[in-house]
mmCIF file of C-alpha atoms in Angstrom:
data_model
loop_
_atom_site.group_PDB
_atom_site.id
_atom_site.type_symbol
_atom_site.label_atom_id
_atom_site.label_comp_id
_atom_site.label_asym_id
_atom_site.label_seq_id
_atom_site.Cartn_x
_atom_site.Cartn_y
_atom_site.Cartn_z
ATOM 1 C CA MET A 108 -0.226 0.436 0.202
ATOM 2 C CA LYS A 109 1.770 3.343 -1.239
ATOM 3 C CA PRO A 110 1.850 5.566 2.033
ATOM 4 C CA LEU A 111 0.377 8.584 1.764
ATOM 5 C CA PRO A 112 2.563 12.108 1.413
ATOM 6 C CA LYS A 113 3.592 14.737 3.943
ATOM 7 C CA PRO A 114 1.779 17.341 4.371
ATOM 8 C CA LEU A 115 2.801 20.465 2.609
ATOM 9 C CA GLN A 116 3.904 22.909 4.861
ATOM 10 C CA ILE A 117 2.944 26.693 3.643
ATOM 11 C CA THR A 118 4.198 29.048 6.869
ATOM 12 C CA VAL A 119 2.220 32.777 6.624
ATOM 13 C CA TYR A 120 3.745 35.227 7.774
ATOM 14 C CA GLN A 121 1.916 37.877 8.615
ATOM 15 C CA ASP A 122 0.546 41.367 11.023
ATOM 16 C CA VAL A 123 -3.371 41.293 12.794
ATOM 17 C CA LEU A 124 -2.837 45.477 11.458
ATOM 18 C CA CYS A 125 -2.464 44.871 8.408
ATOM 19 C CA SER A 126 -5.601 45.234 6.247
ATOM 20 C CA TRP A 127 -3.712 43.169 3.547
ATOM 21 C CA CYS A 128 -3.384 40.572 5.755
ATOM 22 C CA TYR A 129 -6.716 40.141 6.698
ATOM 23 C CA LEU A 130 -7.764 40.360 3.621
ATOM 24 C CA ALA A 131 -4.720 37.289 2.374
ATOM 25 C CA ASP A 132 -6.823 35.314 5.905
ATOM 26 C CA LEU A 133 -10.041 35.669 4.276
ATOM 27 C CA ARG A 134 -9.187 34.225 0.803
ATOM 28 C CA LEU A 135 -6.643 31.581 2.398
ATOM 29 C CA GLU A 136 -9.842 30.430 4.442
ATOM 30 C CA THR A 137 -11.475 29.078 0.835
ATOM 31 C CA LEU A 138 -8.270 26.493 0.529
ATOM 32 C CA LYS A 139 -7.735 25.428 3.751
ATOM 33 C CA GLN A 140 -11.403 23.653 3.157
ATOM 34 C CA GLU A 141 -10.730 22.395 0.056
ATOM 35 C CA PHE A 142 -6.936 21.567 0.646
ATOM 36 C CA GLY A 143 -7.754 19.864 3.197
ATOM 37 C CA ASP A 144 -4.967 17.619 5.641
ATOM 38 C CA LEU A 145 -2.813 17.537 2.550
ATOM 39 C CA ILE A 146 -2.127 21.353 4.144
ATOM 40 C CA ARG A 147 -0.333 22.040 7.744
ATOM 41 C CA TRP A 148 -0.897 25.906 7.501
ATOM 42 C CA ARG A 149 1.847 27.383 10.277
ATOM 43 C CA VAL A 150 0.857 31.608 11.530
ATOM 44 C CA ARG A 151 3.717 33.466 12.486
ATOM 45 C CA PRO A 152 4.101 37.166 13.478
ATOM 46 C CA TYR A 153 5.545 39.525 11.323
ATOM 47 C CA PRO A 154 5.911 42.936 13.047
ATOM 48 C CA LEU A 155 5.545 45.708 10.697
ATOM 49 C CA ARG A 156 6.427 48.369 13.145
ATOM 50 C CA VAL A 157 8.527 46.597 15.382
ATOM 51 C CA HIS A 158 9.829 49.462 17.317
ATOM 52 C CA ASP A 159 7.677 51.410 20.144
ATOM 53 C CA LYS A 160 7.817 55.228 19.024
ATOM 54 C CA ARG A 161 5.214 57.592 17.526
ATOM 55 C CA PRO A 162 4.248 56.685 13.704
ATOM 56 C CA THR A 163 5.754 60.059 11.906
ATOM 57 C CA GLU A 164 3.129 62.287 9.519
ATOM 58 C CA LYS A 165 4.430 60.912 6.837
ATOM 59 C CA GLU A 166 4.175 57.156 8.322
ATOM 60 C CA LEU A 167 0.870 57.356 8.988
ATOM 61 C CA ARG A 168 -0.383 59.150 5.617
ATOM 62 C CA GLY A 169 1.105 56.041 4.236
ATOM 63 C CA LEU A 170 -0.359 53.878 6.416
ATOM 64 C CA THR A 171 -4.081 55.380 5.874
ATOM 65 C CA GLU A 172 -3.421 55.044 2.181
ATOM 66 C CA GLU A 173 -2.511 51.909 2.234
ATOM 67 C CA VAL A 174 -6.275 51.027 3.806
ATOM 68 C CA LEU A 175 -7.599 53.047 1.024
ATOM 69 C CA ARG A 176 -6.240 50.996 -1.560
ATOM 70 C CA ALA A 177 -7.364 47.443 0.385
ATOM 71 C CA GLN A 178 -10.888 49.575 0.206
ATOM 72 C CA GLN A 179 -10.939 48.643 -3.445
ATOM 73 C CA GLU A 180 -10.708 44.741 -3.256
ATOM 74 C CA PRO A 181 -13.591 42.247 -4.540
ATOM 75 C CA GLU A 182 -14.302 41.203 -0.763
ATOM 76 C CA PRO A 183 -17.402 43.124 0.674
ATOM 77 C CA VAL A 184 -15.688 43.394 4.123
ATOM 78 C CA ALA A 185 -13.411 45.167 2.324
ATOM 79 C CA LYS A 186 -15.783 48.126 1.911
ATOM 80 C CA LEU A 187 -15.914 48.034 5.835
ATOM 81 C CA LEU A 188 -12.376 48.848 6.409
ATOM 82 C CA THR A 189 -11.608 52.167 7.652
ATOM 83 C CA PRO A 190 -8.377 54.296 7.880
ATOM 84 C CA GLU A 191 -9.948 55.662 11.179
ATOM 85 C CA LEU A 192 -7.055 53.454 13.884
ATOM 86 C CA TRP A 193 -4.515 56.157 11.498
ATOM 87 C CA GLN A 194 -6.360 59.332 11.700
ATOM 88 C CA GLY A 195 -6.985 59.520 15.581
ATOM 89 C CA GLY A 196 -4.212 60.780 17.696
ATOM 90 C CA ASP A 197 -4.254 57.795 19.942
ATOM 91 C CA ALA A 198 -1.970 55.156 16.489
ATOM 92 C CA PRO A 199 -0.723 51.729 17.436
ATOM 93 C CA ARG A 200 3.617 53.226 17.915
ATOM 94 C CA THR A 201 4.466 48.991 17.477
ATOM 95 C CA SER A 202 2.087 45.586 16.519
ATOM 96 C CA ILE A 203 4.245 43.964 19.217
ATOM 97 C CA PRO A 204 2.179 43.807 22.170
ATOM 98 C CA ALA A 205 -0.834 43.085 19.840
ATOM 99 C CA LEU A 206 1.306 39.624 18.646
ATOM 100 C CA ALA A 207 2.091 38.717 22.039
ATOM 101 C CA ALA A 208 -1.458 38.949 22.679
ATOM 102 C CA LEU A 209 -2.013 36.622 20.129
ATOM 103 C CA GLU A 210 1.064 34.096 20.636
ATOM 104 C CA ALA A 211 -0.673 33.768 24.326
ATOM 105 C CA ALA A 212 -3.847 32.607 23.555
ATOM 106 C CA ARG A 213 -1.804 30.401 20.493
ATOM 107 C CA LEU A 214 -0.779 28.476 24.075
ATOM 108 C CA GLN A 215 -4.755 27.963 24.024
ATOM 109 C CA SER A 216 -5.282 26.497 21.535
ATOM 110 C CA PRO A 217 -4.649 27.096 17.567
ATOM 111 C CA ALA A 218 -8.503 28.717 17.878
ATOM 112 C CA ALA A 219 -8.787 30.015 20.668
ATOM 113 C CA ARG A 220 -5.520 32.600 18.673
ATOM 114 C CA ASN A 221 -7.953 32.558 15.437
ATOM 115 C CA HIS A 222 -10.291 33.632 17.456
ATOM 116 C CA LEU A 223 -8.529 36.667 18.760
ATOM 117 C CA ALA A 224 -6.949 37.416 15.553
ATOM 118 C CA ARG A 225 -10.356 37.706 13.640
ATOM 119 C CA ALA A 226 -11.950 39.807 16.739
ATOM 120 C CA MET A 227 -8.138 41.548 16.623
ATOM 121 C CA GLN A 228 -8.807 42.312 12.922
ATOM 122 C CA GLN A 229 -12.453 43.618 12.815
ATOM 123 C CA THR A 230 -11.865 45.165 15.970
ATOM 124 C CA ALA A 231 -8.719 47.509 14.686
ATOM 125 C CA LEU A 232 -9.967 47.934 10.736
ATOM 126 C CA GLN A 233 -13.425 48.046 10.287
ATOM 127 C CA GLN A 234 -13.688 49.861 13.664
ATOM 128 C CA GLY A 235 -9.736 52.128 14.033
ATOM 129 C CA VAL A 236 -9.496 50.691 17.591
ATOM 130 C CA ASN A 237 -5.714 50.657 18.891
ATOM 131 C CA VAL A 238 -5.854 47.183 20.034
ATOM 132 C CA THR A 239 -2.189 47.162 20.976
ATOM 133 C CA ARG A 240 -3.371 48.611 23.827
ATOM 134 C CA THR A 241 -3.688 46.397 26.839
ATOM 135 C CA ASP A 242 -7.136 47.469 28.253
ATOM 136 C CA VAL A 243 -8.405 46.393 24.726
ATOM 137 C CA ILE A 244 -6.437 43.254 24.565
ATOM 138 C CA PHE A 245 -7.545 41.714 27.988
ATOM 139 C CA GLU A 246 -11.102 42.766 26.874
ATOM 140 C CA LEU A 247 -11.522 40.877 23.416
ATOM 141 C CA ALA A 248 -9.271 37.801 25.282
ATOM 142 C CA SER A 249 -12.042 37.813 27.722
ATOM 143 C CA ARG A 250 -15.083 38.388 24.750
ATOM 144 C CA ALA A 251 -12.863 35.035 23.184
ATOM 145 C CA GLY A 252 -13.440 32.958 25.874
ATOM 146 C CA LEU A 253 -9.649 32.693 27.365
ATOM 147 C CA ASP A 254 -8.724 31.510 30.385
ATOM 148 C CA MET A 255 -7.315 34.979 31.437
ATOM 149 C CA SER A 256 -4.923 34.282 33.913
ATOM 150 C CA PRO A 257 -2.392 31.906 32.803
ATOM 151 C CA PHE A 258 -2.883 34.494 29.217
ATOM 152 C CA SER A 259 -1.937 37.120 30.968
ATOM 153 C CA ALA A 260 0.714 35.244 32.001
ATOM 154 C CA ALA A 261 1.830 34.817 28.469
ATOM 155 C CA PHE A 262 1.442 37.865 27.052
ATOM 156 C CA HIS A 263 3.540 39.412 29.887
ATOM 157 C CA SER A 264 5.861 37.776 30.123
ATOM 158 C CA ASP A 265 9.381 38.565 28.285
ATOM 159 C CA ASN A 266 9.923 35.851 26.512
ATOM 160 C CA THR A 267 6.597 36.184 24.326
ATOM 161 C CA ARG A 268 8.634 39.285 23.608
ATOM 162 C CA LYS A 269 11.629 37.764 22.769
ATOM 163 C CA LEU A 270 10.060 34.973 21.096
ATOM 164 C CA ILE A 271 7.795 37.221 18.580
ATOM 165 C CA LEU A 272 11.517 38.951 17.429
ATOM 166 C CA ASP A 273 13.199 36.216 16.979
ATOM 167 C CA GLU A 274 10.824 35.386 14.392
ATOM 168 C CA HIS A 275 10.348 38.909 12.944
ATOM 169 C CA GLN A 276 14.679 38.369 12.669
ATOM 170 C CA LEU A 277 14.069 35.062 11.475
ATOM 171 C CA ALA A 278 11.635 35.104 7.958
ATOM 172 C CA SER A 279 14.471 38.859 7.650
ATOM 173 C CA SER A 280 16.984 36.617 7.196
ATOM 174 C CA ARG A 281 14.948 33.894 4.585
ATOM 175 C CA GLY A 282 13.917 37.275 2.383
ATOM 176 C CA VAL A 283 11.088 37.961 4.258
ATOM 177 C CA ARG A 284 10.041 41.714 3.968
ATOM 178 C CA GLY A 285 6.507 42.698 4.320
ATOM 179 C CA VAL A 286 2.411 40.600 4.805
ATOM 180 C CA PRO A 287 1.149 38.828 4.127
ATOM 181 C CA THR A 288 4.117 36.315 2.759
ATOM 182 C CA LEU A 289 3.601 33.107 1.790
ATOM 183 C CA VAL A 290 6.506 31.053 2.755
ATOM 184 C CA ILE A 291 5.995 27.230 0.694
ATOM 185 C CA ALA A 292 7.471 24.047 1.992
ATOM 186 C CA GLY A 293 10.497 25.998 2.856
ATOM 187 C CA ARG A 294 11.424 26.612 -0.611
ATOM 188 C CA TRP A 295 8.757 28.583 -2.223
ATOM 189 C CA MET A 296 7.687 32.600 -1.588
ATOM 190 C CA VAL A 297 4.805 34.159 -2.647
ATOM 191 C CA CYS A 298 4.579 38.185 -1.499
ATOM 192 C CA GLY A 299 1.905 39.905 -0.961
ATOM 193 C CA LEU A 300 -1.965 39.504 -1.183
ATOM 194 C CA ARG A 301 -3.067 37.139 -3.722
ATOM 195 C CA ASP A 302 -6.770 36.313 -6.133
ATOM 196 C CA VAL A 303 -7.715 32.858 -4.083
ATOM 197 C CA ALA A 304 -7.229 31.237 -8.088
ATOM 198 C CA GLU A 305 -3.809 32.004 -8.147
ATOM 199 C CA TYR A 306 -3.060 31.427 -4.392
ATOM 200 C CA ARG A 307 -4.249 27.894 -5.637
ATOM 201 C CA GLU A 308 -2.084 27.935 -8.220
ATOM 202 C CA HIS A 309 0.604 28.036 -6.759
ATOM 203 C CA ILE A 310 0.234 25.385 -4.261
ATOM 204 C CA LEU A 311 -0.615 23.136 -6.135
ATOM 205 C CA THR A 312 2.522 24.348 -8.228
ATOM 206 C CA CYS A 313 4.272 23.686 -4.933
ATOM 207 C CA LEU A 314 2.377 19.763 -4.581
ATOM 208 C CA GLY A 315 3.598 18.752 -7.792
ATOM 209 C CA LYS A 316 7.277 19.537 -6.978
ATOM 210 C CA LEU A 317 7.263 18.903 -3.940
ATOM 211 C CA HIS A 318 6.715 15.417 -4.162
ATOM 212 C CA ALA A 319 8.053 15.065 -8.292
ATOM 213 C CA PRO A 320 11.824 13.632 -7.871
ATOM 214 C CA ARG A 321 14.282 15.906 -6.248
ATOM 215 C CA SER A 322 16.803 18.155 -9.145
ATOM 216 C CA GLY A 323 19.150 18.790 -6.454
ATOM 217 C CA SER A 324 18.304 22.431 -7.113
ATOM 218 C CA SER A 325 17.408 25.133 -4.659
ATOM 219 C CA GLU A 326 14.357 26.148 -6.706
ATOM 220 C CA ARG A 327 12.633 29.591 -5.008
ATOM 221 C CA MET A 328 9.761 32.137 -6.352
ATOM 222 C CA VAL A 329 9.263 35.099 -4.963
ATOM 223 C CA HIS A 330 6.612 37.913 -6.462
#
C-alpha cells in the first residue's frame, strides 16, 4: 500500500494591523477547506512596526493610503475597512503587544488564537480601535473566552516578546520583507495579497514539485 504523502507546510507571515493580511486570511480560508489534510498551515508573527515609537506624519499618511487601496478589493468586507486607526490621536506605536496577545492565545489552542486574531482585525481595521492597548487586548481576550490567568502570564512574559522578535529576525534573514507572505515547504515564497485562484495555482504547483523526484537544485519563487 502506497504511503500517503506528507502534508505540504505553508507558513503565513502576518501582522494583525495589516489590511492586506486580513483580506489574505479570508481568501486562504477557502483553500484551507479545499485542500484539507494535504496542507499544514502555520501562522507566524511578522511585526511591521517593531520599535515602540509614534508613527511620523509621513508614515501615518502611507498607512492611511494602504487601507484606502485595500478598500478597493472585491470582498464585501473590504468596503468595511477604515483608516481611522491611523487618523486619530491613538495610532499604534508598535505591533508587538497585539502579536504577543495572539501568541499567548495560541498556547491555549490554535482555535483560540484564530478567534482572537479575527476579533482584533475587525476591531482595529473596521472600527479604528487601537488593539495594541492592554485594556483593549484584555477585553477582546475575555470576550473570546480565553482563560485569563494563563493568558495574562504569557502576554506579559518577556519570552513571548523575544519569540516575536526572533521570528521577525529569522524571517527577514530568509527574505521576508513584508506581509502577507507565504513560505511554501520552506522553498517557495509568495509575497503580497493574491487572488484565491493564484494562491491555489502556486500551491498546486508546489505540491507537484514537492512530490516529484528532487533535481538537487534549490528553487524559490519570489513574487
